[in-house]
Amino acid sequence: MTRLWAILPAVLLIVLPFFAGEFYINLASQILIAAIFALSLNLLVGYGGLTSLGHAAFLGFAAYAAAWTTTRLGIAPLPAAVLAIGATVAMAAFFGLIALRATGLGFLMITLALSQVLWGLAYRWASLTGGDNGLPGVMRPQPFGISLAGAEAFYWFTLIVFCIAFALMAVFVSSAFGSALKGTRDQAGRMAALGHNVWLIRWITFVYAGFWGGVAGLLYVYYHKYIHPTSLSITVSAEGLLGVIAGGAGTLFGPVVGAALLVLLKNYASAFIERWNMLLGFVFLFIVLVMPEGIVPGVQRLLFRRREAKS
């Protein structure tokens, strides 16, 4: 049954462009981008026990870096993407030095503050970022000469990047380093007593999470062909965190399910309900009350109980 639940979404993602319209293809692209962002945050929240409210800093910074280098400097999209990711990783390394001076609530507040600093700069430094007008006219890359201008082509590109991201993050958390990371989450003092450098393990994870947050930012700006300071806002960070918690922190499929639920609610609920954020709050409140561990672990628990009852 578990394999079936894993195979069905994969089949749906592959056959979707063949029978769905452009709207649904674009919606699926948004879900995949949000899923990469949630998966990167899950490395910190679910596997490292470090709750961050500033993860949008990596998404927004990478998006701005790619947009600025292409629109203002005239650099081609591919080298601009490499520069953007490199700058984002460097920023994540620096932010990690600051944020990991604390854990728990202190870590959450520091990451929030750092993200808000970037958000404020994006609004105020109009000569660099365009301010409230943002940076329009971002061109999508053409890998191997293939145009990504169409919705279907961009979807396939996003799906490939998502599969690579999912696989590499799965290898990361299932490796010996991932086991050490989970050990720092559960018993940091004991891991330190065993000779592990707890701070270094967390810092490497912080940088790695920032890298994939930056990848999500590149896809984000390529999808919209435009970037605005709201990409750095606390709302984006909070939505990513909600996706992780709702889907199931510390699981691989949980953030994907949570991100999909969030994007679907935003796109459909906002069309019918003016204050759709209130509905979003009620949905997540229901999930926390009924399945406090998240949707994926909750469904697995229910299926296990059902099998136990039959046997």
PDB file of C-alpha atoms in Angstrom:
ATOM      1  CA  MET A   1       0.000   0.000   0.000  1.00  0.00           C
ATOM      2  CA  THR A   2       2.842   2.398   0.846  1.00  0.00           C
ATOM      3  CA  ARG A   3       4.454   1.765  -2.533  1.00  0.00           C
ATOM      4  CA  LEU A   4       1.137   2.394  -4.258  1.00  0.00           C
ATOM      5  CA  TRP A   5       0.764   5.767  -2.562  1.00  0.00           C
ATOM      6  CA  ALA A   6       4.271   6.651  -3.758  1.00  0.00           C
ATOM      7  CA  ILE A   7       3.757   5.410  -7.335  1.00  0.00           C
ATOM      8  CA  LEU A   8       0.381   7.060  -8.008  1.00  0.00           C
ATOM      9  CA  PRO A   9       1.575  10.691  -7.575  1.00  0.00           C
ATOM     10  CA  ALA A  10       4.635   9.952  -9.732  1.00  0.00           C
ATOM     11  CA  VAL A  11       2.442   8.568 -12.522  1.00  0.00           C
ATOM     12  CA  LEU A  12       0.121  11.575 -12.237  1.00  0.00           C
ATOM     13  CA  LEU A  13       3.030  14.017 -12.537  1.00  0.00           C
ATOM     14  CA  ILE A  14       4.263  12.260 -15.683  1.00  0.00           C
ATOM     15  CA  VAL A  15       0.916  12.013 -17.506  1.00  0.00           C
ATOM     16  CA  LEU A  16      -0.448  15.400 -16.385  1.00  0.00           C
ATOM     17  CA  PRO A  17       0.792  17.435 -19.394  1.00  0.00           C
ATOM     18  CA  PHE A  18      -0.854  15.003 -21.805  1.00  0.00           C
ATOM     19  CA  PHE A  19      -4.421  15.583 -20.639  1.00  0.00           C
ATOM     20  CA  ALA A  20      -4.436  18.783 -18.557  1.00  0.00           C
ATOM     21  CA  GLY A  21      -4.837  22.355 -19.741  1.00  0.00           C
ATOM     22  CA  GLU A  22      -2.312  25.146 -19.334  1.00  0.00           C
ATOM     23  CA  PHE A  23      -3.858  26.329 -16.059  1.00  0.00           C
ATOM     24  CA  TYR A  24      -3.362  22.968 -14.372  1.00  0.00           C
ATOM     25  CA  ILE A  25       0.134  22.575 -15.801  1.00  0.00           C
ATOM     26  CA  ASN A  26       1.101  25.964 -14.329  1.00  0.00           C
ATOM     27  CA  LEU A  27      -0.532  24.975 -11.057  1.00  0.00           C
ATOM     28  CA  ALA A  28       1.519  21.778 -10.963  1.00  0.00           C
ATOM     29  CA  SER A  29       4.678  23.825 -11.587  1.00  0.00           C
ATOM     30  CA  GLN A  30       3.805  26.028  -8.615  1.00  0.00           C
ATOM     31  CA  ILE A  31       3.302  22.943  -6.450  1.00  0.00           C
ATOM     32  CA  LEU A  32       6.688  21.502  -7.436  1.00  0.00           C
ATOM     33  CA  ILE A  33       8.456  24.797  -6.668  1.00  0.00           C
ATOM     34  CA  ALA A  34       6.700  25.055  -3.300  1.00  0.00           C
ATOM     35  CA  ALA A  35       7.578  21.409  -2.603  1.00  0.00           C
ATOM     36  CA  ILE A  36      11.309  22.004  -3.182  1.00  0.00           C
ATOM     37  CA  PHE A  37      11.141  25.006  -0.864  1.00  0.00           C
ATOM     38  CA  ALA A  38       9.297  23.010   1.830  1.00  0.00           C
ATOM     39  CA  LEU A  39      11.698  20.061   1.495  1.00  0.00           C
ATOM     40  CA  SER A  40      14.676  22.366   1.997  1.00  0.00           C
ATOM     41  CA  LEU A  41      13.080  23.865   5.112  1.00  0.00           C
ATOM     42  CA  ASN A  42      12.265  20.372   6.361  1.00  0.00           C
ATOM     43  CA  LEU A  43      15.998  19.626   6.562  1.00  0.00           C
ATOM     44  CA  LEU A  44      16.161  22.176   9.363  1.00  0.00           C
ATOM     45  CA  VAL A  45      12.761  21.739  10.983  1.00  0.00           C
ATOM     46  CA  GLY A  46      12.089  18.022  10.654  1.00  0.00           C
ATOM     47  CA  TYR A  47      15.573  16.518  10.714  1.00  0.00           C
ATOM     48  CA  GLY A  48      17.558  19.155  12.595  1.00  0.00           C
ATOM     49  CA  GLY A  49      14.951  20.315  15.107  1.00  0.00           C
ATOM     50  CA  LEU A  50      15.660  23.935  14.134  1.00  0.00           C
ATOM     51  CA  THR A  51      12.469  25.877  13.422  1.00  0.00           C
ATOM     52  CA  SER A  52      13.151  28.761  11.048  1.00  0.00           C
ATOM     53  CA  LEU A  53      10.874  31.648  10.148  1.00  0.00           C
ATOM     54  CA  GLY A  54      13.312  33.225   7.729  1.00  0.00           C
ATOM     55  CA  HIS A  55      13.793  30.603   5.047  1.00  0.00           C
ATOM     56  CA  ALA A  56      12.284  32.948   2.451  1.00  0.00           C
ATOM     57  CA  ALA A  57      15.593  34.827   2.610  1.00  0.00           C
ATOM     58  CA  PHE A  58      17.216  32.166   0.430  1.00  0.00           C
ATOM     59  CA  LEU A  59      14.346  31.925  -2.039  1.00  0.00           C
ATOM     60  CA  GLY A  60      14.050  35.694  -2.418  1.00  0.00           C
ATOM     61  CA  PHE A  61      17.782  36.400  -2.496  1.00  0.00           C
ATOM     62  CA  ALA A  62      18.475  33.828  -5.215  1.00  0.00           C
ATOM     63  CA  ALA A  63      15.509  35.103  -7.215  1.00  0.00           C
ATOM     64  CA  TYR A  64      16.667  38.723  -6.934  1.00  0.00           C
ATOM     65  CA  ALA A  65      20.273  37.805  -7.751  1.00  0.00           C
ATOM     66  CA  ALA A  66      19.228  35.958 -10.907  1.00  0.00           C
ATOM     67  CA  ALA A  67      16.819  38.716 -11.938  1.00  0.00           C
ATOM     68  CA  TRP A  68      19.288  41.548 -11.294  1.00  0.00           C
ATOM     69  CA  THR A  69      22.221  39.934 -13.097  1.00  0.00           C
ATOM     70  CA  THR A  70      20.112  39.186 -16.168  1.00  0.00           C
ATOM     71  CA  THR A  71      18.067  42.398 -16.396  1.00  0.00           C
ATOM     72  CA  ARG A  72      20.652  44.922 -15.165  1.00  0.00           C
ATOM     73  CA  LEU A  73      23.987  43.350 -16.153  1.00  0.00           C
ATOM     74  CA  GLY A  74      22.814  41.511 -19.247  1.00  0.00           C
ATOM     75  CA  ILE A  75      24.339  38.196 -18.164  1.00  0.00           C
ATOM     76  CA  ALA A  76      22.877  35.081 -19.782  1.00  0.00           C
ATOM     77  CA  PRO A  77      20.392  33.131 -17.628  1.00  0.00           C
ATOM     78  CA  LEU A  78      22.614  30.057 -17.066  1.00  0.00           C
ATOM     79  CA  PRO A  79      25.729  31.835 -15.715  1.00  0.00           C
ATOM     80  CA  ALA A  80      23.412  34.198 -13.846  1.00  0.00           C
ATOM     81  CA  ALA A  81      21.782  31.185 -12.161  1.00  0.00           C
ATOM     82  CA  VAL A  82      25.198  29.822 -11.153  1.00  0.00           C
ATOM     83  CA  LEU A  83      26.180  33.211  -9.710  1.00  0.00           C
ATOM     84  CA  ALA A  84      22.852  33.481  -7.883  1.00  0.00           C
ATOM     85  CA  ILE A  85      23.182  30.038  -6.298  1.00  0.00           C
ATOM     86  CA  GLY A  86      26.807  30.710  -5.343  1.00  0.00           C
ATOM     87  CA  ALA A  87      25.857  34.009  -3.691  1.00  0.00           C
ATOM     88  CA  THR A  88      22.932  32.349  -1.904  1.00  0.00           C
ATOM     89  CA  VAL A  89      25.135  29.577  -0.514  1.00  0.00           C
ATOM     90  CA  ALA A  90      27.662  32.180   0.674  1.00  0.00           C
ATOM     91  CA  MET A  91      24.869  34.126   2.350  1.00  0.00           C
ATOM     92  CA  ALA A  92      23.533  30.940   3.969  1.00  0.00           C
ATOM     93  CA  ALA A  93      27.010  30.174   5.313  1.00  0.00           C
ATOM     94  CA  PHE A  94      27.218  33.672   6.830  1.00  0.00           C
ATOM     95  CA  PHE A  95      23.663  33.605   8.202  1.00  0.00           C
ATOM     96  CA  GLY A  96      24.371  30.197   9.724  1.00  0.00           C
ATOM     97  CA  LEU A  97      27.281  31.645  11.687  1.00  0.00           C
ATOM     98  CA  ILE A  98      24.871  34.139  13.213  1.00  0.00           C
ATOM     99  CA  ALA A  99      21.689  32.096  13.611  1.00  0.00           C
ATOM    100  CA  LEU A 100      23.308  28.977  15.075  1.00  0.00           C
ATOM    101  CA  ARG A 101      24.558  30.909  18.059  1.00  0.00           C
ATOM    102  CA  ALA A 102      21.149  29.959  19.463  1.00  0.00           C
ATOM    103  CA  THR A 103      18.602  27.157  19.255  1.00  0.00           C
ATOM    104  CA  GLY A 104      14.863  26.909  19.821  1.00  0.00           C
ATOM    105  CA  LEU A 105      13.044  30.231  20.045  1.00  0.00           C
ATOM    106  CA  GLY A 106      16.287  32.177  19.776  1.00  0.00           C
ATOM    107  CA  PHE A 107      17.133  30.507  16.460  1.00  0.00           C
ATOM    108  CA  LEU A 108      13.626  31.188  15.157  1.00  0.00           C
ATOM    109  CA  MET A 109      13.832  34.885  16.062  1.00  0.00           C
ATOM    110  CA  ILE A 110      17.315  35.338  14.573  1.00  0.00           C
ATOM    111  CA  THR A 111      16.328  33.746  11.257  1.00  0.00           C
ATOM    112  CA  LEU A 112      13.210  35.917  11.199  1.00  0.00           C
ATOM    113  CA  ALA A 113      15.257  39.048  11.868  1.00  0.00           C
ATOM    114  CA  LEU A 114      17.792  38.253   9.148  1.00  0.00           C
ATOM    115  CA  SER A 115      15.033  37.626   6.630  1.00  0.00           C
ATOM    116  CA  GLN A 116      13.282  40.852   7.588  1.00  0.00           C
ATOM    117  CA  VAL A 117      16.501  42.792   7.042  1.00  0.00           C
ATOM    118  CA  LEU A 118      16.626  41.536   3.442  1.00  0.00           C
ATOM    119  CA  TRP A 119      12.912  42.243   3.014  1.00  0.00           C
ATOM    120  CA  GLY A 120      13.423  45.832   4.208  1.00  0.00           C
ATOM    121  CA  LEU A 121      16.408  46.315   1.895  1.00  0.00           C
ATOM    122  CA  ALA A 122      14.419  44.993  -1.063  1.00  0.00           C
ATOM    123  CA  TYR A 123      11.746  47.611  -0.430  1.00  0.00           C
ATOM    124  CA  ARG A 124      14.022  50.554   0.412  1.00  0.00           C
ATOM    125  CA  TRP A 125      16.954  50.044  -1.957  1.00  0.00           C
ATOM    126  CA  ALA A 126      14.867  50.872  -5.004  1.00  0.00           C
ATOM    127  CA  SER A 127      17.834  51.697  -7.233  1.00  0.00           C
ATOM    128  CA  LEU A 128      19.045  48.100  -6.900  1.00  0.00           C
ATOM    129  CA  THR A 129      15.857  46.065  -6.428  1.00  0.00           C
ATOM    130  CA  GLY A 130      13.222  48.251  -8.067  1.00  0.00           C
ATOM    131  CA  GLY A 131      11.526  48.710  -4.692  1.00  0.00           C
ATOM    132  CA  ASP A 132       7.793  48.126  -4.731  1.00  0.00           C
ATOM    133  CA  ASN A 133       7.890  47.880  -8.533  1.00  0.00           C
ATOM    134  CA  GLY A 134      10.145  44.821  -8.394  1.00  0.00           C
ATOM    135  CA  LEU A 135      12.263  43.596 -11.290  1.00  0.00           C
ATOM    136  CA  PRO A 136      10.282  42.587 -14.412  1.00  0.00           C
ATOM    137  CA  GLY A 137      11.461  41.116 -17.681  1.00  0.00           C
ATOM    138  CA  VAL A 138      13.310  38.078 -16.360  1.00  0.00           C
ATOM    139  CA  MET A 139      14.105  35.614 -19.135  1.00  0.00           C
ATOM    140  CA  ARG A 140      13.858  31.864 -18.652  1.00  0.00           C
ATOM    141  CA  PRO A 141      16.988  29.833 -19.418  1.00  0.00           C
ATOM    142  CA  GLN A 142      17.310  27.588 -22.459  1.00  0.00           C
ATOM    143  CA  PRO A 143      19.071  24.410 -21.306  1.00  0.00           C
ATOM    144  CA  PHE A 144      20.637  22.554 -24.264  1.00  0.00           C
ATOM    145  CA  GLY A 145      18.931  25.071 -26.549  1.00  0.00           C
ATOM    146  CA  ILE A 146      15.433  24.032 -25.402  1.00  0.00           C
ATOM    147  CA  SER A 147      13.052  26.963 -24.905  1.00  0.00           C
ATOM    148  CA  LEU A 148      11.180  26.997 -21.584  1.00  0.00           C
ATOM    149  CA  ALA A 149       8.812  29.759 -22.650  1.00  0.00           C
ATOM    150  CA  GLY A 150       5.818  27.417 -22.844  1.00  0.00           C
ATOM    151  CA  ALA A 151       3.988  26.129 -19.768  1.00  0.00           C
ATOM    152  CA  GLU A 152       4.550  22.473 -20.679  1.00  0.00           C
ATOM    153  CA  ALA A 153       8.288  22.830 -21.326  1.00  0.00           C
ATOM    154  CA  PHE A 154       8.791  24.718 -18.075  1.00  0.00           C
ATOM    155  CA  TYR A 155       6.787  22.069 -16.208  1.00  0.00           C
ATOM    156  CA  TRP A 156       9.066  19.283 -17.460  1.00  0.00           C
ATOM    157  CA  PHE A 157      12.106  21.327 -16.476  1.00  0.00           C
ATOM    158  CA  THR A 158      10.684  21.956 -12.997  1.00  0.00           C
ATOM    159  CA  LEU A 159       9.758  18.288 -12.604  1.00  0.00           C
ATOM    160  CA  ILE A 160      13.309  17.192 -13.454  1.00  0.00           C
ATOM    161  CA  VAL A 161      14.771  19.658 -10.955  1.00  0.00           C
ATOM    162  CA  PHE A 162      12.268  18.493  -8.325  1.00  0.00           C
ATOM    163  CA  CYS A 163      13.202  14.834  -8.851  1.00  0.00           C
ATOM    164  CA  ILE A 164      16.899  15.660  -8.514  1.00  0.00           C
ATOM    165  CA  ALA A 165      16.249  17.753  -5.397  1.00  0.00           C
ATOM    166  CA  PHE A 166      14.074  15.066  -3.810  1.00  0.00           C
ATOM    167  CA  ALA A 167      16.623  12.330  -4.537  1.00  0.00           C
ATOM    168  CA  LEU A 168      19.605  14.292  -3.239  1.00  0.00           C
ATOM    169  CA  MET A 169      17.803  15.378  -0.070  1.00  0.00           C
ATOM    170  CA  ALA A 170      16.643  11.784   0.476  1.00  0.00           C
ATOM    171  CA  VAL A 171      20.264  10.604   0.205  1.00  0.00           C
ATOM    172  CA  PHE A 172      21.327  13.402   2.562  1.00  0.00           C
ATOM    173  CA  VAL A 173      18.925  12.482   5.372  1.00  0.00           C
ATOM    174  CA  SER A 174      19.415   8.712   4.977  1.00  0.00           C
ATOM    175  CA  SER A 175      23.218   8.937   5.055  1.00  0.00           C
ATOM    176  CA  ALA A 176      25.459   8.638   8.100  1.00  0.00           C
ATOM    177  CA  PHE A 177      25.535  12.429   8.241  1.00  0.00           C
ATOM    178  CA  GLY A 178      21.720  12.460   8.244  1.00  0.00           C
ATOM    179  CA  SER A 179      21.702  10.038  11.176  1.00  0.00           C
ATOM    180  CA  ALA A 180      24.095  12.336  13.020  1.00  0.00           C
ATOM    181  CA  LEU A 181      21.820  15.280  12.233  1.00  0.00           C
ATOM    182  CA  LYS A 182      18.813  13.444  13.691  1.00  0.00           C
ATOM    183  CA  GLY A 183      20.954  12.620  16.710  1.00  0.00           C
ATOM    184  CA  THR A 184      21.638  16.319  17.280  1.00  0.00           C
ATOM    185  CA  ARG A 185      17.903  16.920  17.067  1.00  0.00           C
ATOM    186  CA  ASP A 186      17.019  14.301  19.669  1.00  0.00           C
ATOM    187  CA  GLN A 187      20.048  14.256  21.984  1.00  0.00           C
ATOM    188  CA  ALA A 188      22.437  17.114  21.263  1.00  0.00           C
ATOM    189  CA  GLY A 189      24.272  16.723  24.579  1.00  0.00           C
ATOM    190  CA  ARG A 190      24.809  13.014  24.100  1.00  0.00           C
ATOM    191  CA  MET A 191      26.029  13.531  20.512  1.00  0.00           C
ATOM    192  CA  ALA A 192      28.565  16.083  21.762  1.00  0.00           C
ATOM    193  CA  ALA A 193      29.709  13.654  24.457  1.00  0.00           C
ATOM    194  CA  LEU A 194      30.256  11.017  21.748  1.00  0.00           C
ATOM    195  CA  GLY A 195      32.641  13.362  19.951  1.00  0.00           C
ATOM    196  CA  HIS A 196      30.357  14.820  17.281  1.00  0.00           C
ATOM    197  CA  ASN A 197      30.629  18.513  16.450  1.00  0.00           C
ATOM    198  CA  VAL A 198      26.973  19.437  16.907  1.00  0.00           C
ATOM    199  CA  TRP A 199      27.404  23.020  15.722  1.00  0.00           C
ATOM    200  CA  LEU A 200      29.227  22.008  12.542  1.00  0.00           C
ATOM    201  CA  ILE A 201      26.585  19.380  11.684  1.00  0.00           C
ATOM    202  CA  ARG A 202      23.866  21.999  12.041  1.00  0.00           C
ATOM    203  CA  TRP A 203      25.820  24.604  10.087  1.00  0.00           C
ATOM    204  CA  ILE A 204      26.419  22.261   7.135  1.00  0.00           C
ATOM    205  CA  THR A 205      22.690  21.408   7.141  1.00  0.00           C
ATOM    206  CA  PHE A 206      21.813  25.104   7.294  1.00  0.00           C
ATOM    207  CA  VAL A 207      23.970  25.814   4.228  1.00  0.00           C
ATOM    208  CA  TYR A 208      22.603  22.794   2.358  1.00  0.00           C
ATOM    209  CA  ALA A 209      19.036  23.875   3.125  1.00  0.00           C
ATOM    210  CA  GLY A 210      19.913  27.364   1.906  1.00  0.00           C
ATOM    211  CA  PHE A 211      21.219  25.907  -1.352  1.00  0.00           C
ATOM    212  CA  TRP A 212      17.928  24.154  -2.127  1.00  0.00           C
ATOM    213  CA  GLY A 213      15.974  27.193  -0.957  1.00  0.00           C
ATOM    214  CA  GLY A 214      17.960  29.133  -3.567  1.00  0.00           C
ATOM    215  CA  VAL A 215      17.126  26.548  -6.241  1.00  0.00           C
ATOM    216  CA  ALA A 216      13.442  27.019  -5.392  1.00  0.00           C
ATOM    217  CA  GLY A 217      13.998  30.773  -5.733  1.00  0.00           C
ATOM    218  CA  LEU A 218      15.422  30.384  -9.234  1.00  0.00           C
ATOM    219  CA  LEU A 219      12.442  28.331 -10.340  1.00  0.00           C
ATOM    220  CA  TYR A 220      10.157  30.857  -8.648  1.00  0.00           C
ATOM    221  CA  VAL A 221      11.560  33.831 -10.573  1.00  0.00           C
ATOM    222  CA  TYR A 222      11.678  31.884 -13.854  1.00  0.00           C
ATOM    223  CA  TYR A 223       8.038  30.906 -13.421  1.00  0.00           C
ATOM    224  CA  HIS A 224       6.801  34.430 -12.698  1.00  0.00           C
ATOM    225  CA  LYS A 225       9.418  36.197 -14.901  1.00  0.00           C
ATOM    226  CA  TYR A 226       9.273  38.885 -12.224  1.00  0.00           C
ATOM    227  CA  ILE A 227      10.372  39.314  -8.613  1.00  0.00           C
ATOM    228  CA  HIS A 228       8.948  41.498  -5.836  1.00  0.00           C
ATOM    229  CA  PRO A 229       9.966  42.114  -2.201  1.00  0.00           C
ATOM    230  CA  THR A 230       7.055  39.953  -1.013  1.00  0.00           C
ATOM    231  CA  SER A 231       9.173  36.922  -1.960  1.00  0.00           C
ATOM    232  CA  LEU A 232      11.306  37.761   1.085  1.00  0.00           C
ATOM    233  CA  SER A 233       8.392  38.333   3.451  1.00  0.00           C
ATOM    234  CA  ILE A 234       7.527  36.427   6.594  1.00  0.00           C
ATOM    235  CA  THR A 235       4.395  35.194   4.815  1.00  0.00           C
ATOM    236  CA  VAL A 236       6.471  33.104   2.387  1.00  0.00           C
ATOM    237  CA  SER A 237       8.518  31.664   5.254  1.00  0.00           C
ATOM    238  CA  ALA A 238       5.379  30.926   7.271  1.00  0.00           C
ATOM    239  CA  GLU A 239       3.703  29.202   4.319  1.00  0.00           C
ATOM    240  CA  GLY A 240       6.736  26.968   3.876  1.00  0.00           C
ATOM    241  CA  LEU A 241       6.722  26.138   7.578  1.00  0.00           C
ATOM    242  CA  LEU A 242       2.986  25.397   7.482  1.00  0.00           C
ATOM    243  CA  GLY A 243       3.544  23.047   4.555  1.00  0.00           C
ATOM    244  CA  VAL A 244       6.221  21.154   6.485  1.00  0.00           C
ATOM    245  CA  ILE A 245       4.166  20.860   9.672  1.00  0.00           C
ATOM    246  CA  ALA A 246       0.892  20.012   7.937  1.00  0.00           C
ATOM    247  CA  GLY A 247       2.418  17.366   5.694  1.00  0.00           C
ATOM    248  CA  GLY A 248       4.626  15.848   8.368  1.00  0.00           C
ATOM    249  CA  ALA A 249       7.962  17.214   9.559  1.00  0.00           C
ATOM    250  CA  GLY A 250      10.823  14.756   9.467  1.00  0.00           C
ATOM    251  CA  THR A 251       9.387  12.798   6.542  1.00  0.00           C
ATOM    252  CA  LEU A 252      10.277  13.040   2.857  1.00  0.00           C
ATOM    253  CA  PHE A 253       6.783  12.989   1.389  1.00  0.00           C
ATOM    254  CA  GLY A 254       5.206  15.121   4.116  1.00  0.00           C
ATOM    255  CA  PRO A 255       6.477  18.534   2.937  1.00  0.00           C
ATOM    256  CA  VAL A 256       5.486  17.677  -0.648  1.00  0.00           C
ATOM    257  CA  VAL A 257       1.910  16.892   0.433  1.00  0.00           C
ATOM    258  CA  GLY A 258       1.781  19.962   2.670  1.00  0.00           C
ATOM    259  CA  ALA A 259       3.080  22.240  -0.084  1.00  0.00           C
ATOM    260  CA  ALA A 260       0.561  20.820  -2.576  1.00  0.00           C
ATOM    261  CA  LEU A 261      -2.290  21.379  -0.119  1.00  0.00           C
ATOM    262  CA  LEU A 262      -1.175  24.942   0.527  1.00  0.00           C
ATOM    263  CA  VAL A 263      -0.881  25.876  -3.157  1.00  0.00           C
ATOM    264  CA  LEU A 264      -4.250  24.295  -3.992  1.00  0.00           C
ATOM    265  CA  LEU A 265      -5.977  26.127  -1.141  1.00  0.00           C
ATOM    266  CA  LYS A 266      -4.402  29.429  -2.162  1.00  0.00           C
ATOM    267  CA  ASN A 267      -5.448  29.067  -5.791  1.00  0.00           C
ATOM    268  CA  TYR A 268      -8.967  27.770  -5.250  1.00  0.00           C
ATOM    269  CA  ALA A 269     -10.052  29.239  -1.931  1.00  0.00           C
ATOM    270  CA  SER A 270      -8.899  32.757  -2.866  1.00  0.00           C
ATOM    271  CA  ALA A 271     -11.157  32.626  -5.946  1.00  0.00           C
ATOM    272  CA  PHE A 272     -14.288  32.134  -3.850  1.00  0.00           C
ATOM    273  CA  ILE A 273     -13.465  33.545  -0.415  1.00  0.00           C
ATOM    274  CA  GLU A 274     -12.132  37.052   0.120  1.00  0.00           C
ATOM    275  CA  ARG A 275     -10.476  36.226   3.449  1.00  0.00           C
ATOM    276  CA  TRP A 276      -9.097  32.890   2.303  1.00  0.00           C
ATOM    277  CA  ASN A 277      -6.319  33.042   4.911  1.00  0.00           C
ATOM    278  CA  MET A 278      -8.957  32.396   7.548  1.00  0.00           C
ATOM    279  CA  LEU A 279     -10.031  29.215   5.754  1.00  0.00           C
ATOM    280  CA  LEU A 280      -6.392  28.214   5.487  1.00  0.00           C
ATOM    281  CA  GLY A 281      -6.058  28.661   9.230  1.00  0.00           C
ATOM    282  CA  PHE A 282      -9.087  26.470   9.916  1.00  0.00           C
ATOM    283  CA  VAL A 283      -7.773  23.722   7.622  1.00  0.00           C
ATOM    284  CA  PHE A 284      -4.404  23.609   9.335  1.00  0.00           C
ATOM    285  CA  LEU A 285      -6.033  23.788  12.751  1.00  0.00           C
ATOM    286  CA  PHE A 286      -8.085  20.729  11.802  1.00  0.00           C
ATOM    287  CA  ILE A 287      -4.935  18.915  10.671  1.00  0.00           C
ATOM    288  CA  VAL A 288      -3.110  19.722  13.917  1.00  0.00           C
ATOM    289  CA  LEU A 289      -6.060  18.525  16.028  1.00  0.00           C
ATOM    290  CA  VAL A 290      -6.792  15.335  14.049  1.00  0.00           C
ATOM    291  CA  MET A 291      -3.286  14.459  12.857  1.00  0.00           C
ATOM    292  CA  PRO A 292      -0.828  16.347  15.072  1.00  0.00           C
ATOM    293  CA  GLU A 293       2.112  14.506  13.513  1.00  0.00           C
ATOM    294  CA  GLY A 294       1.078  15.639  10.003  1.00  0.00           C
ATOM    295  CA  ILE A 295      -0.912  14.243   7.093  1.00  0.00           C
ATOM    296  CA  VAL A 296       1.563  11.626   5.855  1.00  0.00           C
ATOM    297  CA  PRO A 297       2.414  10.123   9.282  1.00  0.00           C
ATOM    298  CA  GLY A 298      -1.267  10.381  10.248  1.00  0.00           C
ATOM    299  CA  VAL A 299      -2.440   8.480   7.178  1.00  0.00           C
ATOM    300  CA  GLN A 300       0.263   5.864   7.724  1.00  0.00           C
ATOM    301  CA  ARG A 301      -0.915   5.458  11.319  1.00  0.00           C
ATOM    302  CA  LEU A 302      -4.527   5.009  10.233  1.00  0.00           C
ATOM    303  CA  LEU A 303      -3.570   2.442   7.579  1.00  0.00           C
ATOM    304  CA  PHE A 304      -1.483   0.534  10.128  1.00  0.00           C
ATOM    305  CA  ARG A 305      -4.380   0.453  12.588  1.00  0.00           C
ATOM    306  CA  ARG A 306      -6.679  -0.753   9.831  1.00  0.00           C
ATOM    307  CA  ARG A 307      -4.323  -3.600   8.945  1.00  0.00           C
ATOM    308  CA  GLU A 308      -3.975  -4.497  12.618  1.00  0.00           C
ATOM    309  CA  ALA A 309      -7.754  -4.579  13.019  1.00  0.00           C
ATOM    310  CA  LYS A 310      -8.145  -6.902  10.025  1.00  0.00           C
ATOM    311  CA  SER A 311      -5.417  -9.268  11.246  1.00  0.00           C
TER     312      SER A 311
END
